[in-house]
Amino acid sequence: MIRKYFQFLLKYRFLILIFNVGLIGFCLYLSQGIRFDFNFQEYFPQQNQDRISYEKLLIDFPTEESEIIILIKDDSIFSPPVFSEIVQLSDSIRRSEAFKEVQGIANLPSNILRAFAPMYDKMIAGPVPDRFYESLKNRVTSHPILRNQLISDDGKITVIRCILQKTYANDQGRKIANDYLNTLIKNYPSFESIYTTGFSGIRADYAELLKIEQGKLFPMALILFLLFLWLFLGRTIMILLPIINSSIATLFTMALMAITETPFTIVSSGIPMLILIIGVADTFHIYHHFKHHLTEDGKKAHAIIEAYQLMAKSCFLTTLTTIVGFIALIFTDLPVLKEFGLFTSCGILFSYYTMMTLLPIWLSFLSYPQLNFSPPFKWANMNYLIGRFQNVSGRLLFILMIIVIGLSIGIYRLQDETRVYQGLKKESVLSKKILATEKNLGGILPMSLVLDVPENNMLYSKSTLNSIRNIQNHLLDENQIVGSVFSVDNIVNFIFQKGISEVPADLNSLDMQEVTEKLDRISMDNPTIMNSIVNQDLKRLHIKTRLKDVGSGRFESFIKELNSYLESNHAGEQWTITGLPNMSLQLSKLVSWNIVLTISIACIAIFLGFILFFKSLRLAIISLVPNIIPLISILGFMGWAGIELQPSVVIVFSIAYGIAVNDTIHFLYQYRLLHPHKIDSTSSIRLTLQLSGKAIIQSSIILMVGFSIFLISDFLGLYYLGLLLIIGILSAVISDLIILPLLLIRFSK
């Protein structure tokens, strides 16, 4: 059947090629619509309670999702020249159609500054004495609404909050607005420090950095591939064929993502590179047997058919097992991992299609001199190494076992720590911006406490306001984590404080009717401020906090303590804790479980596949050992190196397992072909190492070279992906060429 398929393929190669060229053009057009996104809540299933609470928060309250912050740091913010530049910058931002409102110290509403407003208006209108700026500084830095919201306590850091129009509150809109602001602030070099930040601004920067990484890593991988393929293959055309095939498979996958409107995320951004790298590996085994048959009789068509006749089954099984390793991710609870597993599996399938359809067609068009490749890198010492193998195998096995045991101990040191912004190298520009924002604003992660007021209860009752104040004070006591807090209590203090006193208003002495009327008036005059803490149907109150990105471990302790405080002191009230930090904590818990689930499913499925393919339970059991060792090596190295388990790293186990299984299949397949012909196990293994060992080593080197490109990525997830896969592939090669032969000699009959 295989022979007939390739005879048909070569007979109608022109028609098949024309069809595929048209398909490539169509996919090239479709792939232009692919998007880049950094949407943290999409990591969770739609039915997840934390995601539901967070999305409800976004509906009820305008949050950091709808604003970009410009942070200005200067020791002389309230000096005439600096203040006038802030005024100019605010005016320029207001003229953009992307923003519906701009909040900053240079354009504060009159009723926010109350009696100070006339003086403030004079300052904006023209020159005034310096003492007015000093008075303004004292007023603003002690203002209950403005302090730690628009200005720091010392008056040296201020922010301009740029509230996006509803039509711009999406990924494309955020990018346009963020680019506009970044261009605009370049006109103000006199500030000590100025940059865009906030959740929306950083989210836009993340998406842009993902796009830049794709444009940088892919061509660099191609260059490295070309270099090493030249070392192994020699002929230029033989170098290009596997690259072309893998690139076409990558294009098909990107077109499928565009059709299904699936964006690239931090997790899925590595899919094109993975398809390119993995797609090249099996080509070496095809090339090896194709050259062998071509040298024997010099007939291209016969050499193509014989090579595929020999390798089609093993290539099919390697593709199937690789797909199983990735497709197992669809059983996880995390949507981003499901998408990654699904589309990577599709990419591997497309790569198999190009290898079984386009590669033989390309080969059939080439002349004999082009096909008679002789690599610059010689393998003269391969037979010598194989000859020495048995003499050192026992000692080598002992050393390997010591290494594996040492790595196994490292597994107990693993931590499932997750940070929202952990996915960047510290030296990257964006990481430095995040760290500076956290230092200057006291935190960067928005966390919310939301109170659902019962239907028959008064919204602004003394008990409710006292509860909010007590919780707010409790949060501020956690100054190692909590950077700032804002709620209706800040507004009440603003209304009823006398002068610029920092003493809070006495809630028990207030008339609640008067409080309600004045809060309603503030809401009409400053809807943006009030809508961020009171929802439109007046049934939910919101305490906004800004936290430091301390990691899921410390945050879990903080949340447990906060929940305990709420249960002990506010048991009769319906408080909900939500926001990105809370979701980050839940994500870290899901990650550990999904690792176990994914690897278990992949191992069971591939083990059953080995039994069916090789028709031997003994061989299937033996094959488990060299395939498990790479996983142990990766987990152990992570433990000893302090690499934390996180969503962008979890995928490495599926990839490593799939690659390790591929080498095992090629080795065992060749071994099974030789062993039945009355050749003893030792001789069969020696011949197998000579026939398949070189292709296994070549394909593994190519894989490690390809994944090494990730080491220059600014994203730690991709960096760790490259590092851990290099370790996994190296351990897989050692396992397949040393441990597997020893096991076959001892246990195979």
XYZ file of C-alpha atoms in Angstrom:
749
model
C 0.000 0.000 0.000
C 2.850 2.395 0.861
C 4.577 1.562 -2.409
C 1.398 2.224 -4.404
C 0.856 5.556 -2.648
C 4.297 6.873 -3.576
C 4.032 5.533 -7.112
C 0.779 7.492 -7.462
C 2.378 10.552 -5.840
C 5.319 10.598 -8.247
C 3.095 9.957 -11.259
C 0.827 12.951 -10.576
C 3.430 15.130 -8.870
C 2.758 18.223 -11.024
C -0.966 18.323 -10.182
C -0.295 17.673 -6.493
C 2.357 20.400 -6.436
C 0.040 22.952 -8.092
C -2.669 22.172 -5.526
C -0.244 22.663 -2.650
C 1.125 25.929 -4.056
C -2.440 27.271 -4.196
C -3.067 26.063 -0.643
C 0.131 27.777 0.540
C -0.935 31.083 -1.037
C -4.377 30.864 0.577
C -2.864 30.127 4.012
C -0.399 32.989 3.594
C -3.342 35.335 3.102
C -5.244 33.950 6.100
C -2.277 34.036 8.486
C -2.102 37.837 8.250
C -5.124 38.030 10.543
C -3.491 36.363 13.546
C -3.478 38.392 16.788
C -1.199 38.688 19.818
C -2.789 38.847 23.247
C -1.920 38.896 26.941
C -5.195 38.228 28.711
C -4.583 36.607 32.081
C -8.160 35.537 32.768
C -8.114 33.463 29.563
C -5.793 31.047 31.373
C -8.859 29.839 33.293
C -11.935 27.844 32.189
C -15.059 29.933 31.599
C -16.836 28.143 34.462
C -14.029 28.893 36.926
C -15.408 30.897 39.866
C -12.348 33.141 40.099
C -12.678 34.048 36.433
C -16.416 34.689 36.798
C -15.816 36.988 39.780
C -13.086 38.864 37.920
C -15.145 39.333 34.756
C -18.084 40.536 36.850
C -15.721 43.052 38.448
C -14.723 44.340 34.995
C -18.378 44.812 34.101
C -19.394 46.563 37.327
C -16.358 48.800 37.845
C -13.995 50.607 35.479
C -10.613 49.188 36.494
C -7.008 49.307 35.408
C -8.145 47.319 32.362
C -9.474 50.552 30.849
C -6.670 52.983 31.643
C -3.053 53.609 30.763
C -0.902 55.401 33.317
C 1.887 57.856 32.610
C 4.276 57.928 35.575
C 6.390 61.048 36.091
C 9.192 61.173 38.641
C 10.856 64.487 39.427
C 12.068 66.175 42.607
C 10.549 69.483 41.427
C 7.068 68.496 40.237
C 5.528 71.570 41.855
C 8.056 74.021 40.445
C 6.675 76.376 37.754
C 8.585 74.928 34.747
C 7.910 71.268 35.566
C 4.277 71.852 36.471
C 3.673 73.782 33.244
C 5.061 70.853 31.221
C 2.687 68.483 33.019
C -0.152 70.840 32.065
C 0.945 70.793 28.410
C 1.240 67.015 28.397
C -2.240 66.587 29.904
C -3.720 68.956 27.307
C -2.073 67.013 24.475
C -3.474 63.716 25.771
C -6.990 65.159 26.057
C -6.919 66.053 22.362
C -6.589 62.366 21.399
C -9.810 60.568 20.474
C -8.566 57.423 22.242
C -9.222 58.830 25.723
C -12.507 59.901 27.246
C -10.940 61.383 30.356
C -7.513 62.392 31.659
C -6.903 62.565 35.426
C -3.822 64.256 36.829
C -2.707 67.018 39.164
C -2.625 69.413 36.219
C -6.339 69.127 35.426
C -8.118 68.400 38.698
C -11.828 69.241 38.830
C -12.698 72.338 40.860
C -14.911 70.490 43.306
C -12.093 68.071 44.168
C -9.945 70.976 45.404
C -12.946 72.838 46.831
C -11.930 76.201 48.317
C -8.493 75.932 46.760
C -9.987 75.840 43.248
C -9.818 79.608 42.478
C -6.093 79.658 43.233
C -5.646 76.503 41.162
C -7.432 78.095 38.206
C -5.094 81.096 38.417
C -2.064 78.812 38.324
C -3.301 77.107 35.177
C -4.155 80.471 33.552
C -0.795 82.161 34.037
C 2.263 82.907 36.209
C 1.711 82.996 39.963
C 4.097 83.301 42.908
C 6.062 80.198 43.911
C 4.241 80.053 47.246
C 1.104 78.974 45.431
C 2.904 75.876 44.108
C 4.063 75.023 47.607
C 0.489 75.444 48.879
C -0.763 73.221 46.076
C 1.805 70.548 46.960
C 0.709 70.535 50.613
C -2.942 70.331 49.620
C -2.577 67.578 47.019
C -0.191 65.320 48.985
C -2.516 65.353 52.001
C -5.743 65.026 49.994
C -7.624 61.787 50.887
C -8.637 61.186 47.257
C -5.419 62.192 45.523
C -2.727 60.882 47.876
C -1.240 57.611 46.607
C -3.647 57.774 43.666
C -2.291 60.708 41.649
C 0.609 61.835 43.825
C 3.062 60.178 46.210
C 3.353 61.192 49.861
C 6.561 63.119 49.219
C 5.218 64.858 46.115
C 8.045 63.561 43.897
C 6.022 61.057 41.846
C 2.788 61.814 40.029
C 0.700 59.925 37.512
C -1.617 60.883 34.687
C -4.463 58.406 34.362
C -5.584 58.148 30.730
C -9.060 56.568 30.662
C -9.698 54.782 27.362
C -12.797 55.214 25.259
C -14.916 52.069 25.177
C -14.007 51.493 21.517
C -10.309 51.456 22.478
C -10.651 49.073 25.448
C -9.378 46.117 23.407
C -5.979 44.772 22.380
C -5.728 46.770 19.157
C -7.055 49.918 20.808
C -4.650 49.625 23.740
C -1.744 49.272 21.327
C -2.769 52.385 19.369
C -3.254 54.413 22.550
C -0.052 53.128 24.132
C 1.991 53.882 20.997
C 0.538 57.397 20.888
C 1.467 58.074 24.518
C 4.975 56.631 24.125
C 5.547 58.895 21.138
C 4.117 61.888 22.975
C 6.222 61.575 26.133
C 9.430 61.613 24.062
C 8.789 65.339 23.665
C 9.319 65.832 27.398
C 12.930 64.812 28.093
C 13.341 67.293 30.943
C 11.550 65.031 33.458
C 13.829 62.919 35.609
C 11.786 59.849 34.599
C 8.631 59.408 32.523
C 7.090 56.256 31.035
C 3.753 54.586 30.348
C 2.671 51.854 32.733
C -0.433 50.462 34.427
C -2.042 47.141 33.623
C -3.336 48.183 30.189
C -0.070 49.834 29.198
C 2.030 46.840 30.244
C -0.424 44.467 28.597
C -0.010 46.372 25.315
C 3.787 46.247 25.752
C 3.612 42.481 26.350
C 1.648 41.907 23.143
C 4.073 44.075 21.152
C 7.083 42.271 22.628
C 5.555 38.922 21.670
C 5.281 40.100 18.075
C 8.883 41.355 18.074
C 10.085 38.041 19.521
C 8.340 36.129 16.739
C 10.004 38.306 14.109
C 13.422 37.927 15.768
C 13.620 34.272 16.829
C 12.193 32.606 13.724
C 14.777 33.954 11.206
C 17.621 33.373 13.672
C 16.511 29.752 14.026
C 16.520 29.420 10.242
C 20.109 30.690 10.042
C 21.311 28.266 12.718
C 19.434 25.429 11.060
C 21.032 26.201 7.703
C 24.506 26.182 9.255
C 24.136 22.837 11.025
C 22.249 21.230 8.167
C 25.132 22.207 5.912
C 27.544 20.502 8.317
C 25.484 17.309 8.223
C 24.215 17.307 4.609
C 26.585 19.447 2.559
C 24.378 20.201 -0.482
C 22.505 23.528 -0.388
C 19.325 22.123 -1.883
C 19.278 19.252 0.631
C 19.583 21.852 3.399
C 16.639 23.883 2.157
C 14.129 21.055 1.694
C 13.462 20.283 5.405
C 13.361 24.021 6.175
C 10.833 24.615 3.388
C 8.640 21.722 4.518
C 8.623 22.802 8.173
C 7.954 26.424 7.208
C 4.953 25.355 5.133
C 3.614 23.338 8.082
C 4.088 26.391 10.302
C 2.183 28.533 7.805
C -0.715 26.042 7.730
C -0.887 26.145 11.533
C -0.892 29.948 11.715
C -3.655 30.059 9.110
C -5.708 27.634 11.224
C -5.179 29.843 14.290
C -6.300 32.885 12.304
C -9.431 31.112 11.020
C -10.411 30.056 14.554
C -9.524 33.553 15.878
C -7.029 32.089 18.352
C -4.407 34.688 19.327
C -0.778 34.104 20.211
C -0.214 34.204 23.966
C 2.963 33.870 26.017
C 2.351 30.103 26.075
C 1.473 29.629 22.393
C 4.026 32.088 20.991
C 6.536 29.234 20.709
C 4.336 27.118 18.406
C 5.928 28.241 15.089
C 9.405 27.542 16.425
C 8.377 24.135 17.782
C 6.904 23.055 14.457
C 9.979 24.234 12.589
C 12.359 22.429 14.953
C 10.447 19.166 15.404
C 9.497 18.991 11.722
C 13.128 18.761 10.647
C 14.041 15.761 12.844
C 12.436 12.855 10.933
C 13.855 14.174 7.662
C 17.308 12.919 8.683
C 16.069 9.336 8.876
C 14.449 9.660 5.429
C 17.627 11.221 3.995
C 19.828 8.495 5.500
C 17.918 5.626 3.870
C 17.278 7.554 0.643
C 21.029 8.110 0.146
C 21.739 4.433 0.929
C 19.355 3.200 -1.810
C 20.391 5.924 -4.253
C 24.038 4.895 -3.919
C 23.140 1.259 -4.618
C 21.322 1.664 -7.947
C 21.286 5.421 -8.814
C 17.518 5.428 -9.535
C 15.714 8.350 -7.841
C 12.167 7.036 -7.975
C 13.221 3.628 -6.687
C 15.352 5.185 -3.912
C 12.449 7.420 -2.806
C 9.963 4.546 -2.715
C 12.358 2.175 -0.912
C 13.332 4.796 1.684
C 9.708 5.575 2.489
C 8.778 1.901 2.348
C 11.302 1.314 5.109
C 10.661 4.446 7.197
C 6.960 5.222 6.681
C 5.766 3.128 9.628
C 8.312 4.427 12.116
C 7.813 8.037 10.964
C 4.069 7.600 11.337
C 4.490 6.264 14.867
C 6.920 9.046 15.857
C 4.463 11.617 14.552
C 1.604 9.923 16.363
C 3.461 9.737 19.677
C 4.574 13.365 19.405
C 0.984 14.387 18.751
C -0.163 12.315 21.740
C 2.361 14.155 23.943
C 0.846 17.484 22.931
C -2.792 16.489 22.535
C -2.803 15.257 26.138
C -2.832 18.934 27.084
C -6.468 19.224 25.960
C -7.421 17.289 29.091
C -6.058 20.035 31.342
C -8.215 22.661 33.029
C -6.305 25.584 31.503
C -7.603 26.914 28.146
C -4.223 28.313 27.056
C -2.613 24.900 27.501
C -5.476 23.281 25.601
C -4.949 25.692 22.710
C -1.211 25.114 22.768
C -1.625 21.324 22.723
C -4.273 21.383 19.985
C -2.515 23.715 17.540
C 0.940 22.229 18.092
C -0.557 18.801 17.368
C -2.077 20.191 14.180
C 1.309 21.669 13.252
C 3.058 18.302 13.759
C 0.372 16.673 11.610
C 0.886 19.290 8.877
C 4.630 18.665 9.106
C 4.024 14.943 8.593
C 1.846 15.775 5.578
C 4.587 17.867 3.953
C 7.203 15.183 4.679
C 5.050 12.436 3.135
C 3.784 14.519 0.201
C 6.031 17.443 -0.709
C 9.457 16.066 0.280
C 9.351 13.100 -2.148
C 8.150 15.468 -4.897
C 11.027 17.882 -4.233
C 13.484 14.971 -4.296
C 12.084 13.679 -7.596
C 12.850 16.996 -9.333
C 16.519 17.041 -8.337
C 19.393 15.737 -10.478
C 21.719 12.990 -9.280
C 24.675 15.360 -8.533
C 22.387 17.467 -6.311
C 21.242 14.371 -4.452
C 24.701 12.849 -4.016
C 25.466 14.936 -0.939
C 28.668 14.607 1.065
C 28.679 16.500 4.382
C 31.738 18.518 5.496
C 31.385 17.018 8.973
C 32.644 13.439 8.870
C 31.508 10.600 11.155
C 34.645 8.503 10.856
C 34.843 7.946 14.603
C 31.283 6.630 14.928
C 32.281 3.000 14.335
C 35.190 3.367 16.754
C 32.868 4.713 19.455
C 30.444 1.882 18.847
C 33.311 -0.589 19.034
C 34.309 0.792 22.423
C 30.748 0.821 23.666
C 30.644 -2.613 25.277
C 33.955 -2.152 27.082
C 32.720 0.836 29.079
C 28.973 0.157 29.152
C 28.914 -1.161 32.735
C 30.870 1.720 34.218
C 28.920 4.214 32.110
C 25.622 2.803 33.317
C 26.764 3.127 36.939
C 27.725 6.800 36.409
C 24.426 7.502 34.689
C 22.453 5.941 37.511
C 24.276 8.142 40.040
C 23.417 11.224 37.970
C 19.753 10.190 37.652
C 19.479 9.587 41.409
C 21.042 12.986 42.102
C 18.574 14.675 39.756
C 15.679 12.770 41.326
C 16.488 14.332 44.693
C 16.088 17.749 43.072
C 12.433 16.981 42.328
C 11.646 17.416 46.024
C 12.950 20.986 45.812
C 10.422 22.009 43.155
C 8.123 24.951 43.873
C 4.881 25.804 42.091
C 5.350 29.556 42.533
C 3.547 31.816 40.052
C 3.913 35.530 39.449
C 1.735 37.570 37.116
C 4.739 39.375 35.615
C 7.337 36.645 36.145
C 7.699 35.856 32.449
C 10.443 38.395 31.691
C 14.187 38.445 32.192
C 15.229 41.051 34.750
C 17.505 42.811 32.257
C 14.718 43.353 29.676
C 13.385 46.886 29.162
C 9.812 45.906 30.001
C 10.896 44.112 33.186
C 12.775 47.203 34.335
C 9.654 49.286 33.699
C 7.538 46.888 35.769
C 10.031 46.906 38.643
C 10.255 50.715 38.535
C 6.457 50.985 38.585
C 6.223 48.644 41.547
C 8.857 50.659 43.407
C 7.397 54.076 42.600
C 3.690 53.243 42.970
C 4.056 50.714 45.786
C 2.616 47.942 43.627
C 1.399 47.111 40.154
C -1.206 44.364 40.562
C -4.835 45.416 41.012
C -6.697 43.394 43.652
C -10.284 44.077 44.620
C -12.597 43.460 47.540
C -16.232 43.768 46.544
C -19.159 44.044 48.966
C -22.588 42.944 47.753
C -25.100 45.065 49.659
C -28.339 43.167 50.513
C -31.441 44.226 48.598
C -33.209 45.976 51.494
C -30.134 47.550 53.084
C -29.086 51.156 52.732
C -26.011 51.511 50.498
C -24.222 54.097 52.663
C -25.041 52.957 56.188
C -22.770 53.598 59.187
C -22.126 49.887 59.589
C -21.145 49.523 55.933
C -18.829 52.539 55.985
C -17.262 51.393 59.250
C -16.655 47.933 57.767
C -14.964 49.440 54.708
C -12.769 51.657 56.872
C -11.758 48.772 59.141
C -10.894 46.550 56.179
C -9.024 49.365 54.501
C -6.965 49.984 57.625
C -6.291 46.273 57.944
C -5.026 46.174 54.355
C -2.770 49.183 54.875
C -1.151 47.386 57.809
C 0.097 44.809 55.265
C 2.549 47.334 53.818
C 4.963 44.622 52.608
C 2.366 43.570 50.055
C -0.285 46.310 49.807
C 0.885 49.479 48.072
C -2.289 51.589 48.106
C -6.001 51.344 48.910
C -8.932 53.404 47.612
C -12.622 53.178 48.452
C -15.688 55.234 49.317
C -14.024 55.935 52.672
C -11.519 58.202 50.887
C -14.409 60.175 49.409
C -16.164 60.477 52.784
C -12.956 61.748 54.389
C -12.572 64.279 51.585
C -16.103 65.593 52.167
C -16.068 65.793 55.944
C -12.440 66.419 56.875
C -11.658 69.934 58.011
C -8.761 71.734 56.362
C -5.898 69.461 55.355
C -6.009 67.367 58.510
C -5.101 63.707 58.015
C -7.456 62.674 60.823
C -10.322 60.616 59.281
C -13.857 61.855 59.591
C -15.823 60.477 62.564
C -18.358 58.184 60.846
C -20.530 57.703 63.950
C -21.263 61.443 64.188
C -22.291 61.806 60.522
C -25.821 62.135 59.191
C -26.192 59.296 56.682
C -28.768 61.225 54.677
C -26.274 64.046 54.251
C -23.525 61.556 53.388
C -25.707 59.988 50.681
C -26.629 63.370 49.164
C -23.029 64.567 49.031
C -21.779 61.294 47.596
C -24.476 61.472 44.926
C -23.327 64.992 44.085
C -19.709 63.833 43.814
C -20.909 61.009 41.581
C -22.613 63.451 39.190
C -19.643 65.834 39.087
C -16.940 63.135 38.901
C -18.556 59.969 37.536
C -15.236 58.245 36.694
C -13.995 58.391 40.273
C -17.258 57.216 41.823
C -17.995 54.563 39.195
C -14.718 52.860 40.062
C -15.910 52.205 43.631
C -19.743 52.102 43.360
C -21.480 50.176 40.567
C -24.269 51.709 38.502
C -27.179 49.898 40.169
C -25.840 50.948 43.601
C -25.671 47.370 44.889
C -21.909 46.792 45.071
C -19.084 48.699 46.771
C -15.482 48.280 45.705
C -12.213 48.559 47.652
C -9.386 49.021 45.129
C -5.909 47.937 46.155
C -2.574 47.862 44.409
C -0.283 44.991 45.409
C 3.330 44.046 44.837
C 4.010 40.992 42.661
C 5.340 38.916 45.569
C 4.468 35.511 44.114
C 1.719 33.000 44.777
C 3.369 31.606 47.942
C 3.369 34.849 49.933
C 0.106 35.901 48.401
C -1.552 32.663 49.520
C -0.601 33.433 53.125
C -1.913 36.968 52.691
C -5.248 35.743 51.275
C -5.679 33.141 54.032
C -5.082 35.796 56.676
C -7.457 38.227 54.929
C -10.201 35.595 54.626
C -9.734 34.715 58.293
C -10.048 38.404 59.211
C -13.232 38.789 57.138
C -14.801 35.657 58.647
C -13.982 36.769 62.190
C -14.931 40.439 61.942
C -17.365 40.688 59.026
C -19.106 37.329 58.995
C -22.534 38.719 58.113
C -21.313 40.584 55.017
C -20.877 39.276 51.476
C -17.274 40.103 50.558
C -15.572 38.760 47.428
C -11.814 38.866 46.889
C -10.918 38.982 43.205
C -8.351 40.351 40.784
C -5.197 39.185 39.044
C -3.197 38.221 42.170
C -5.997 35.951 43.362
C -6.208 34.336 39.935
C -2.425 33.930 39.921
C -2.676 31.965 43.166
C -5.340 29.666 41.762
C -3.281 29.199 38.609
C -0.270 27.937 40.579
C -2.490 25.257 42.141
C -3.831 24.155 38.778
C -0.350 23.905 37.253
C 0.895 21.102 39.535
C -2.175 18.966 38.955
C -2.061 19.479 35.194
C 1.577 18.336 35.007
C 0.671 14.998 36.596
C -2.460 14.613 34.459
C -0.768 15.444 31.145
C 2.271 13.213 31.636
C 0.127 10.327 32.900
C -2.200 10.445 29.892
C 0.709 10.702 27.440
C 2.637 7.842 29.079
C -0.355 5.491 29.124
C -1.364 6.275 25.522
C 2.183 5.913 24.163
C 2.783 2.720 26.180
C -0.334 1.153 24.635
C 0.836 2.363 21.211
C 4.183 0.602 21.699
C 2.422 -2.656 22.569
C 0.257 -2.475 19.435
C 3.085 -1.391 17.115
C 5.839 -3.742 18.301
C 3.460 -6.489 19.459
C 5.603 -7.006 22.533
C 4.805 -6.134 26.127
C 8.462 -6.722 27.029
C 9.703 -4.097 24.545
C 6.996 -1.648 25.639
C 8.118 -1.935 29.276
C 11.802 -1.617 28.322
C 11.011 1.513 26.260
C 9.521 3.275 29.285
C 12.903 3.610 31.021
C 14.747 5.776 28.427
C 11.605 7.883 27.976
C 11.063 8.573 31.672
C 14.692 9.539 32.342
C 14.468 12.828 30.339
C 11.431 13.859 32.413
C 13.280 13.056 35.647
C 16.292 15.014 34.373
C 14.176 18.081 33.612
C 12.261 17.998 36.894
C 15.445 17.424 38.891
C 17.311 20.212 37.134
C 14.389 22.575 37.783
C 14.492 21.691 41.464
C 18.243 22.201 41.835
C 18.266 25.366 39.679
C 15.279 26.919 41.494
C 13.121 27.131 38.350
C 9.501 27.426 39.453
C 6.609 25.500 37.929
C 4.486 27.880 35.866
C 2.123 27.588 32.856
C 4.773 28.579 30.306
C 7.126 25.854 31.638
C 4.597 23.022 32.044
C 4.508 22.437 28.282
C 8.160 21.372 28.293
C 7.237 17.935 29.654
C 4.910 17.118 26.762
C 7.509 18.270 24.233
C 10.412 16.423 25.878
C 8.457 13.201 26.228
C 7.327 13.284 22.595
C 10.890 13.883 21.339
C 12.389 11.192 23.591
C 9.856 8.652 22.354
C 10.743 9.448 18.726
C 14.381 8.382 19.118
C 13.302 5.249 20.987
C 10.935 4.300 18.164
C 13.577 4.680 15.450
C 16.061 2.628 17.474
C 13.621 -0.171 18.341
C 12.198 -0.260 14.821
C 15.649 -0.796 13.319
C 16.467 -3.317 16.033
C 13.302 -5.310 15.306
C 14.142 -5.390 11.594
C 17.546 -6.940 12.325
C 16.905 -9.180 15.319
C 14.557 -11.758 13.693
C 17.206 -12.628 11.056
C 19.011 -15.040 13.394
C 21.246 -12.288 14.718
C 21.918 -12.246 18.441
C 20.930 -9.218 20.542
C 24.453 -7.846 20.847
C 25.096 -7.959 17.094
C 21.648 -6.532 16.360
C 22.295 -3.594 18.682
C 25.725 -2.987 17.159
C 24.217 -2.830 13.657
C 21.317 -0.704 14.904
C 23.740 1.816 16.379
C 25.602 1.947 13.064
C 22.437 2.351 10.971
C 20.288 4.586 13.204
C 22.725 6.042 15.714
C 24.066 8.716 13.364
C 20.563 9.884 12.366
C 19.468 9.978 16.033
C 22.509 12.044 17.004
C 22.120 14.380 14.004
C 18.420 14.988 14.581
C 19.026 15.529 18.321
C 21.784 18.068 17.654
C 19.475 19.904 15.254
C 16.717 19.920 17.887
C 19.067 21.253 20.580
C 20.402 23.921 18.211
C 16.864 24.943 17.335
C 15.711 25.169 20.935
C 18.862 27.081 21.915
C 17.380 30.085 20.074
C 14.914 30.452 22.954
C 17.831 31.236 25.269
C 18.037 34.791 23.863
C 14.329 35.472 24.375
C 13.273 38.192 26.826
C 10.462 35.910 28.014
C 11.569 33.625 30.817
C 8.986 31.050 29.756
C 10.640 30.679 26.339
C 14.129 30.879 27.878
C 13.347 28.042 30.299
C 11.637 26.120 27.499
C 14.861 26.184 25.463
C 17.138 25.397 28.415
C 15.044 22.518 29.768
C 14.473 20.969 26.347
C 18.202 20.976 25.631
C 18.695 19.080 28.908
C 15.802 16.743 28.089
C 17.019 15.990 24.540
C 20.586 15.415 25.709
C 19.403 12.967 28.361
C 17.119 11.306 25.773
C 20.045 10.692 23.395
C 22.157 9.223 26.196
C 19.248 7.059 27.330
C 18.469 5.753 23.840
C 22.058 5.073 22.769
C 23.426 3.736 26.076
C 20.720 2.685 28.540
C 18.261 1.236 25.991
C 20.873 -1.076 24.358
C 21.961 -2.336 27.786
C 18.357 -3.105 28.711
C 17.793 -4.913 25.397
C 20.907 -7.044 25.878
C 19.865 -8.031 29.382
C 16.101 -8.487 29.027
C 15.304 -9.046 25.366
C 15.217 -12.510 23.874
